[in-house]
Amino acid sequence: MALLGAGGAGSALGVGLAAAGIAVTAVWSRRFERAQALAAQLPGAEALADPQAAAERGALVVLAVPDSAIAPLCAQLRWRAGQAVIHLAGAYGRELLAAAARAGAETGAFHPLQTFAGPADPRAWHGVGIAIDADPPLADELVWLARQLGAEPFPLDPAQRPLYHAAAAIAANGFVALVGTAAELLGRAAGLERARAVRHLLPLLRGVLHNLEQLGLPQALTGPVARADRATLERHVAALAQAAPEWQTLYRELCRAMLPLARERAAADPERLAAL
Ligand SMILES: NC(=O)c1ccc[n+]([C@@H]2O[C@H](COP(=O)([O-])OP(=O)(O)OC[C@H]3O[C@@H](n4cnc5c(N)ncnc54)[C@H](OP(=O)(O)O)[C@@H]3O)[C@@H](O)[C@H]2O)c1
């Protein structure tokens, strides 16, 4: 395999492959020192300064560059039949690799439902869903590859990739934004600086993840909406109106999203829930 791109996702993939005993022969990154740093972690891998030279070293070539750079990089390289090229983007399908397909290469998309930031850790792949779009035989190879990483591959209709990726962005990036908002409000309420507010939120968030893992939906939903506690919700809304009016709309929309789960959980009186 050849890895073109040594950022968060490329590094995580390289380290995951190395842990699974799969050889990465060549690594390229726009900045050579970044390719060198990743290649140093992958037994047998060589950092190359030229993307074409790197691509030629792989039967399977991974374009692990930002979404907007995939098609231009693919178009800049020479491809041949017998070679396969994949990208890691969630919101796009194989259309980004049309230049390689025209030259006879197999093309595919391989998107991990995971977030990669900080030092690469092979355990980050365990149990991760991987949305695959490819034709056989590449599709079978990508399924095999995903399983070697300890991940769980599934096919995804290319037309559904934008919606699928919006879901991933809500869960991952939306979650971080919600924590940022909660930390800001906690800071205003208790005079805590942001890092400390986040630290105090972490046990709560771990509890939520634990409940989601152990109980699933809708049981993991607790709080005033699940209890149909109108008086407490009114206190929240009044406090936000006074101290943080910019977050009122978000709070109301989140409560709206909780309602179907609360109805499904049926922990509260249905009439009081309907009144909410
Ligand atoms: N990070 C994640 O959590 C995650 C999760 C799932 C999927 N993905 C997907 O993985 C792919 C890579 O994302 P990433 O987060 O790893 O990106 P990243 O950390 O920003 O790394 C990007 C890599 O591409 C190179 N690069 C940046 N701009 C480029 C350009 N215009 N032309 C050519 N190379 C360029 C960078 O080179 P230098 O740094 O050397 O300049 C680096 O090697 C994307 O398709 C993304 O959707 C990412």
Short mmCIF file of C-alpha atoms and ligand atoms in Angstrom, two decimals:
data_model
loop_
_atom_site.label_atom_id
_atom_site.label_comp_id
_atom_site.label_asym_id
_atom_site.label_seq_id
_atom_site.Cartn_x
_atom_site.Cartn_y
_atom_site.Cartn_z
CA MET A 1 0.00 0.00 0.00
CA ALA A 2 1.05 3.58 -0.60
CA LEU A 3 -0.20 6.37 1.64
CA LEU A 4 -0.49 9.83 0.10
CA GLY A 5 -1.29 12.15 2.99
CA ALA A 6 0.11 11.96 6.51
CA GLY A 7 -2.37 14.03 8.49
CA GLY A 8 -4.83 12.84 11.13
CA ALA A 9 -6.55 10.16 9.03
CA GLY A 10 -3.51 9.07 6.99
CA SER A 11 -1.35 8.66 10.09
CA ALA A 12 -4.08 6.76 11.91
CA LEU A 13 -4.52 4.45 8.93
CA GLY A 14 -0.78 3.87 8.57
CA VAL A 15 -0.35 3.05 12.25
CA GLY A 16 -3.46 0.83 12.20
CA LEU A 17 -2.19 -1.07 9.15
CA ALA A 18 1.26 -1.49 10.69
CA ALA A 19 -0.31 -2.91 13.86
CA ALA A 20 -2.30 -5.34 11.68
CA GLY A 21 0.90 -6.45 9.91
CA ILE A 22 -0.04 -4.88 6.55
CA ALA A 23 2.90 -3.33 4.74
CA VAL A 24 2.85 0.33 3.79
CA THR A 25 5.64 0.71 1.24
CA ALA A 26 5.61 4.45 0.62
CA VAL A 27 4.41 7.61 2.34
CA TRP A 28 4.04 11.03 0.75
CA SER A 29 2.91 14.28 2.34
CA ARG A 30 2.99 17.83 0.96
CA ARG A 31 5.63 18.59 3.59
CA PHE A 32 8.37 15.98 3.30
CA GLU A 33 9.19 16.06 7.02
CA ARG A 34 5.63 14.99 7.77
CA ALA A 35 5.99 11.97 5.45
CA GLN A 36 9.27 11.14 7.16
CA ALA A 37 7.70 11.32 10.62
CA LEU A 38 4.96 8.88 9.63
CA ALA A 39 7.24 6.54 7.66
CA ALA A 40 9.46 6.29 10.76
CA GLN A 41 6.52 4.70 12.60
CA LEU A 42 5.78 2.15 9.84
CA PRO A 43 8.20 -0.79 9.46
CA GLY A 44 9.51 -1.00 5.88
CA ALA A 45 7.92 2.27 4.73
CA GLU A 46 9.89 4.91 2.85
CA ALA A 47 9.08 8.62 2.77
CA LEU A 48 9.07 9.99 -0.77
CA ALA A 49 9.05 13.61 -1.87
CA ASP A 50 7.27 12.92 -5.17
CA PRO A 51 3.61 11.79 -5.05
CA GLN A 52 3.92 9.96 -8.39
CA ALA A 53 6.88 7.93 -7.14
CA ALA A 54 4.93 7.10 -3.98
CA ALA A 55 1.78 6.10 -5.90
CA GLU A 56 3.79 3.77 -8.13
CA ARG A 57 4.96 1.86 -5.06
CA GLY A 58 1.42 0.77 -4.13
CA ALA A 59 -0.98 -1.79 -5.61
CA LEU A 60 -3.49 -0.01 -3.38
CA VAL A 61 -2.99 3.76 -3.09
CA VAL A 62 -4.75 5.78 -0.39
CA LEU A 63 -5.36 9.49 -1.04
CA ALA A 64 -5.58 10.68 2.60
CA VAL A 65 -5.68 14.39 1.77
CA PRO A 66 -8.43 16.94 2.51
CA ASP A 67 -11.65 16.38 0.56
CA SER A 68 -11.04 19.38 -1.71
CA ALA A 69 -7.53 18.12 -2.62
CA ILE A 70 -8.53 14.54 -3.56
CA ALA A 71 -9.69 15.13 -7.17
CA PRO A 72 -6.82 17.53 -8.06
CA LEU A 73 -4.20 15.14 -6.63
CA CYS A 74 -5.81 12.17 -8.38
CA ALA A 75 -5.88 14.05 -11.70
CA GLN A 76 -2.24 15.05 -11.34
CA LEU A 77 -1.04 11.43 -11.06
CA ARG A 78 -0.60 8.75 -13.76
CA TRP A 79 -2.60 5.58 -13.07
CA ARG A 80 -2.58 2.14 -14.65
CA ALA A 81 -4.82 -0.90 -14.86
CA GLY A 82 -4.15 -3.32 -12.00
CA GLN A 83 -3.80 -0.48 -9.52
CA ALA A 84 -6.49 0.55 -7.05
CA VAL A 85 -6.97 3.96 -5.43
CA ILE A 86 -9.24 4.93 -2.55
CA HIS A 87 -10.04 8.06 -0.56
CA LEU A 88 -11.21 8.46 3.03
CA ALA A 89 -13.84 11.19 2.60
CA GLY A 90 -17.34 10.63 3.96
CA ALA A 91 -19.45 13.05 1.94
CA TYR A 92 -18.13 12.03 -1.50
CA GLY A 93 -18.09 8.88 -3.56
CA ARG A 94 -15.80 7.55 -6.24
CA GLU A 95 -16.49 10.53 -8.53
CA LEU A 96 -13.46 12.27 -6.99
CA LEU A 97 -11.29 9.50 -8.45
CA ALA A 98 -12.69 9.65 -12.01
CA ALA A 99 -9.25 10.43 -13.48
CA ALA A 100 -7.87 7.15 -12.11
CA ALA A 101 -10.93 5.18 -13.27
CA ARG A 102 -10.49 6.55 -16.80
CA ALA A 103 -6.93 5.21 -16.79
CA GLY A 104 -8.20 1.74 -15.86
CA ALA A 105 -7.52 1.75 -12.11
CA GLU A 106 -10.10 0.44 -9.65
CA THR A 107 -11.52 3.14 -7.38
CA GLY A 108 -13.20 3.13 -3.98
CA ALA A 109 -14.22 5.17 -0.95
CA PHE A 110 -13.37 3.97 2.56
CA HIS A 111 -14.71 6.24 5.27
CA PRO A 112 -14.13 5.48 8.94
CA LEU A 113 -16.81 6.70 11.37
CA GLN A 114 -14.11 7.89 13.71
CA THR A 115 -12.33 11.12 14.57
CA PHE A 116 -8.54 11.22 14.33
CA ALA A 117 -6.67 14.01 16.09
CA GLY A 118 -3.49 13.90 18.12
CA PRO A 119 -1.01 10.99 18.11
CA ALA A 120 -2.13 8.02 16.01
CA ASP A 121 -3.27 4.97 17.99
CA PRO A 122 -4.17 1.65 16.28
CA ARG A 123 -6.86 1.02 18.91
CA ALA A 124 -8.81 3.95 17.46
CA TRP A 125 -9.98 1.56 14.69
CA HIS A 126 -11.50 -1.10 16.94
CA GLY A 127 -15.24 -1.49 16.39
CA VAL A 128 -15.35 1.50 14.02
CA GLY A 129 -17.94 1.44 11.23
CA ILE A 130 -16.36 1.86 7.79
CA ALA A 131 -18.57 2.96 4.90
CA ILE A 132 -17.31 1.36 1.71
CA ASP A 133 -18.15 2.19 -1.87
CA ALA A 134 -16.37 0.03 -4.45
CA ASP A 135 -17.02 -2.69 -7.01
CA PRO A 136 -15.68 -6.24 -6.61
CA PRO A 137 -12.93 -7.34 -6.39
CA LEU A 138 -11.75 -4.11 -4.69
CA ALA A 139 -14.87 -4.06 -2.50
CA ASP A 140 -13.93 -7.47 -1.05
CA GLU A 141 -10.35 -6.33 -0.45
CA LEU A 142 -11.56 -3.23 1.38
CA VAL A 143 -13.89 -5.32 3.55
CA TRP A 144 -10.92 -7.54 4.39
CA LEU A 145 -8.76 -4.48 5.11
CA ALA A 146 -11.38 -3.00 7.43
CA ARG A 147 -11.62 -6.27 9.36
CA GLN A 148 -7.83 -6.44 9.70
CA LEU A 149 -8.01 -3.03 11.38
CA GLY A 150 -10.56 -4.42 13.84
CA ALA A 151 -13.28 -2.28 12.25
CA GLU A 152 -16.78 -3.15 10.98
CA PRO A 153 -17.26 -2.49 7.25
CA PHE A 154 -20.63 -1.80 5.68
CA PRO A 155 -21.65 -0.84 2.13
CA LEU A 156 -23.04 2.64 1.53
CA ASP A 157 -25.02 3.81 -1.50
CA PRO A 158 -22.92 6.68 -2.97
CA ALA A 159 -26.05 8.85 -3.32
CA GLN A 160 -26.53 8.66 0.46
CA ARG A 161 -23.00 9.69 1.39
CA PRO A 162 -23.76 13.41 2.04
CA LEU A 163 -26.62 12.49 4.42
CA TYR A 164 -24.50 9.80 6.04
CA HIS A 165 -21.67 12.28 6.57
CA ALA A 166 -24.04 14.91 7.96
CA ALA A 167 -25.01 12.32 10.59
CA ALA A 168 -21.34 11.74 11.42
CA ALA A 169 -20.71 15.50 11.65
CA ILE A 170 -23.68 15.95 14.01
CA ALA A 171 -22.42 13.19 16.28
CA ALA A 172 -18.74 14.14 16.29
CA ASN A 173 -18.38 17.84 15.55
CA GLY A 174 -21.83 18.76 16.86
CA PHE A 175 -21.00 17.02 20.12
CA VAL A 176 -17.82 19.08 20.50
CA ALA A 177 -19.77 22.27 19.76
CA LEU A 178 -22.37 21.31 22.38
CA VAL A 179 -19.63 20.74 24.94
CA GLY A 180 -18.16 24.13 24.01
CA THR A 181 -21.54 25.80 24.58
CA ALA A 182 -22.12 23.96 27.86
CA ALA A 183 -18.61 24.89 29.06
CA GLU A 184 -19.26 28.54 28.23
CA LEU A 185 -22.56 28.58 30.15
CA LEU A 186 -20.99 26.71 33.07
CA GLY A 187 -18.19 29.28 33.05
CA ARG A 188 -20.69 32.15 33.16
CA ALA A 189 -22.76 30.49 35.91
CA ALA A 190 -19.96 29.27 38.18
CA GLY A 191 -17.10 31.57 37.21
CA LEU A 192 -15.02 28.65 35.92
CA GLU A 193 -12.40 29.04 33.23
CA ARG A 194 -13.05 26.93 30.14
CA ALA A 195 -10.54 24.12 30.74
CA ARG A 196 -11.90 23.58 34.25
CA ALA A 197 -15.49 23.69 33.02
CA VAL A 198 -14.66 21.01 30.42
CA ARG A 199 -12.96 18.93 33.12
CA HIS A 200 -16.11 19.04 35.24
CA LEU A 201 -18.24 18.11 32.23
CA LEU A 202 -16.16 15.05 31.31
CA PRO A 203 -17.51 12.66 34.02
CA LEU A 204 -21.03 13.66 32.97
CA LEU A 205 -20.21 12.99 29.32
CA ARG A 206 -18.62 9.64 30.19
CA GLY A 207 -21.82 8.76 32.04
CA VAL A 208 -23.85 9.61 28.94
CA LEU A 209 -21.64 7.45 26.71
CA HIS A 210 -21.78 4.63 29.23
CA ASN A 211 -25.60 4.81 29.30
CA LEU A 212 -25.73 4.90 25.49
CA GLU A 213 -23.47 1.84 25.35
CA GLN A 214 -25.23 -0.13 28.08
CA LEU A 215 -28.86 0.96 27.66
CA GLY A 216 -29.03 2.42 24.14
CA LEU A 217 -31.81 4.70 22.92
CA PRO A 218 -34.23 5.83 24.22
CA GLN A 219 -33.24 4.70 27.76
CA ALA A 220 -30.11 6.87 27.80
CA LEU A 221 -32.26 10.02 27.74
CA THR A 222 -32.63 11.44 31.25
CA GLY A 223 -33.42 14.99 32.41
CA PRO A 224 -36.39 17.32 32.46
CA VAL A 225 -37.72 16.50 28.97
CA ALA A 226 -37.67 12.74 29.72
CA ARG A 227 -39.46 13.52 33.01
CA ALA A 228 -41.86 15.99 31.32
CA ASP A 229 -40.81 18.50 33.98
CA ARG A 230 -42.21 21.72 32.57
CA ALA A 231 -41.34 23.87 35.60
CA THR A 232 -37.62 23.08 35.36
CA LEU A 233 -37.59 23.66 31.60
CA GLU A 234 -39.22 27.05 32.13
CA ARG A 235 -36.47 27.97 34.58
CA HIS A 236 -33.85 26.97 31.97
CA VAL A 237 -35.50 29.04 29.25
CA ALA A 238 -35.86 32.07 31.52
CA ALA A 239 -32.21 31.84 32.62
CA LEU A 240 -31.02 31.56 29.02
CA ALA A 241 -33.21 34.51 27.97
CA GLN A 242 -31.51 36.63 30.60
CA ALA A 243 -27.90 35.43 30.57
CA ALA A 244 -27.35 33.82 27.16
CA PRO A 245 -30.17 34.68 24.72
CA GLU A 246 -27.98 33.65 21.76
CA TRP A 247 -28.32 29.99 22.85
CA GLN A 248 -32.12 29.93 23.35
CA THR A 249 -32.87 28.68 19.84
CA LEU A 250 -30.34 25.85 20.17
CA TYR A 251 -31.77 24.85 23.55
CA ARG A 252 -35.33 24.78 22.21
CA GLU A 253 -34.29 22.75 19.13
CA LEU A 254 -32.42 20.25 21.30
CA CYS A 255 -35.49 19.85 23.52
CA ARG A 256 -37.56 19.32 20.38
CA ALA A 257 -35.15 16.55 19.35
CA MET A 258 -35.49 14.98 22.83
CA LEU A 259 -39.29 14.80 22.64
CA PRO A 260 -39.64 11.74 20.35
CA LEU A 261 -37.09 9.89 22.50
CA ALA A 262 -38.96 10.91 25.66
CA ARG A 263 -42.25 9.68 24.17
CA GLU A 264 -40.60 6.41 23.15
CA ARG A 265 -39.04 5.96 26.57
CA ALA A 266 -42.45 6.56 28.17
CA ALA A 267 -40.97 7.29 31.60
CA ALA A 268 -43.24 10.33 32.02
CA ASP A 269 -46.98 10.87 31.91
CA PRO A 270 -47.95 11.00 28.17
CA GLU A 271 -50.32 13.92 28.71
CA ARG A 272 -47.64 16.03 30.34
CA LEU A 273 -45.23 15.10 27.54
CA ALA A 274 -47.82 16.06 24.93
CA ALA A 275 -48.23 19.41 26.68
CA LEU A 276 -44.50 20.12 26.42
N1 LIG B 1 -9.33 13.41 10.64
C1 LIG B 1 -10.43 12.71 10.78
O1 LIG B 1 -10.95 12.56 11.89
C2 LIG B 1 -11.05 12.02 9.60
C3 LIG B 1 -11.99 11.01 9.84
C4 LIG B 1 -12.55 10.35 8.76
C5 LIG B 1 -12.18 10.68 7.47
N2 LIG B 1 -11.27 11.69 7.25
C6 LIG B 1 -10.91 12.01 5.87
O2 LIG B 1 -9.51 11.81 5.68
C7 LIG B 1 -9.02 12.71 4.69
C8 LIG B 1 -7.83 13.47 5.24
O3 LIG B 1 -8.26 14.26 6.34
P1 LIG B 1 -7.27 14.63 7.55
O4 LIG B 1 -8.13 15.05 8.69
O5 LIG B 1 -6.29 13.53 7.74
O6 LIG B 1 -6.53 15.90 6.93
P2 LIG B 1 -5.22 16.65 7.50
O7 LIG B 1 -4.93 16.19 8.89
O8 LIG B 1 -5.42 18.08 7.23
O9 LIG B 1 -4.04 16.06 6.58
C9 LIG B 1 -4.03 16.33 5.26
C10 LIG B 1 -2.86 15.67 4.53
O10 LIG B 1 -2.98 16.09 3.18
C11 LIG B 1 -1.94 17.01 2.85
N3 LIG B 1 -2.56 18.16 2.18
C12 LIG B 1 -3.21 19.20 2.72
N4 LIG B 1 -3.68 20.02 1.77
C13 LIG B 1 -3.29 19.48 0.59
C14 LIG B 1 -3.45 19.88 -0.76
N5 LIG B 1 -4.13 20.97 -1.11
N6 LIG B 1 -2.92 19.08 -1.73
C15 LIG B 1 -2.26 17.95 -1.39
N7 LIG B 1 -2.06 17.53 -0.12
C16 LIG B 1 -2.58 18.29 0.85
C17 LIG B 1 -1.27 17.39 4.16
O11 LIG B 1 0.08 17.66 3.87
P3 LIG B 1 1.02 18.54 4.83
O12 LIG B 1 0.45 18.49 6.20
O13 LIG B 1 2.35 17.87 4.71
O14 LIG B 1 0.97 19.92 4.25
C18 LIG B 1 -1.48 16.12 4.97
O15 LIG B 1 -0.54 15.13 4.61
C19 LIG B 1 -10.20 13.62 4.31
O16 LIG B 1 -10.81 13.12 3.13
C20 LIG B 1 -11.16 13.47 5.48
O17 LIG B 1 -12.51 13.67 5.12
C21 LIG B 1 -10.70 12.36 8.29
#
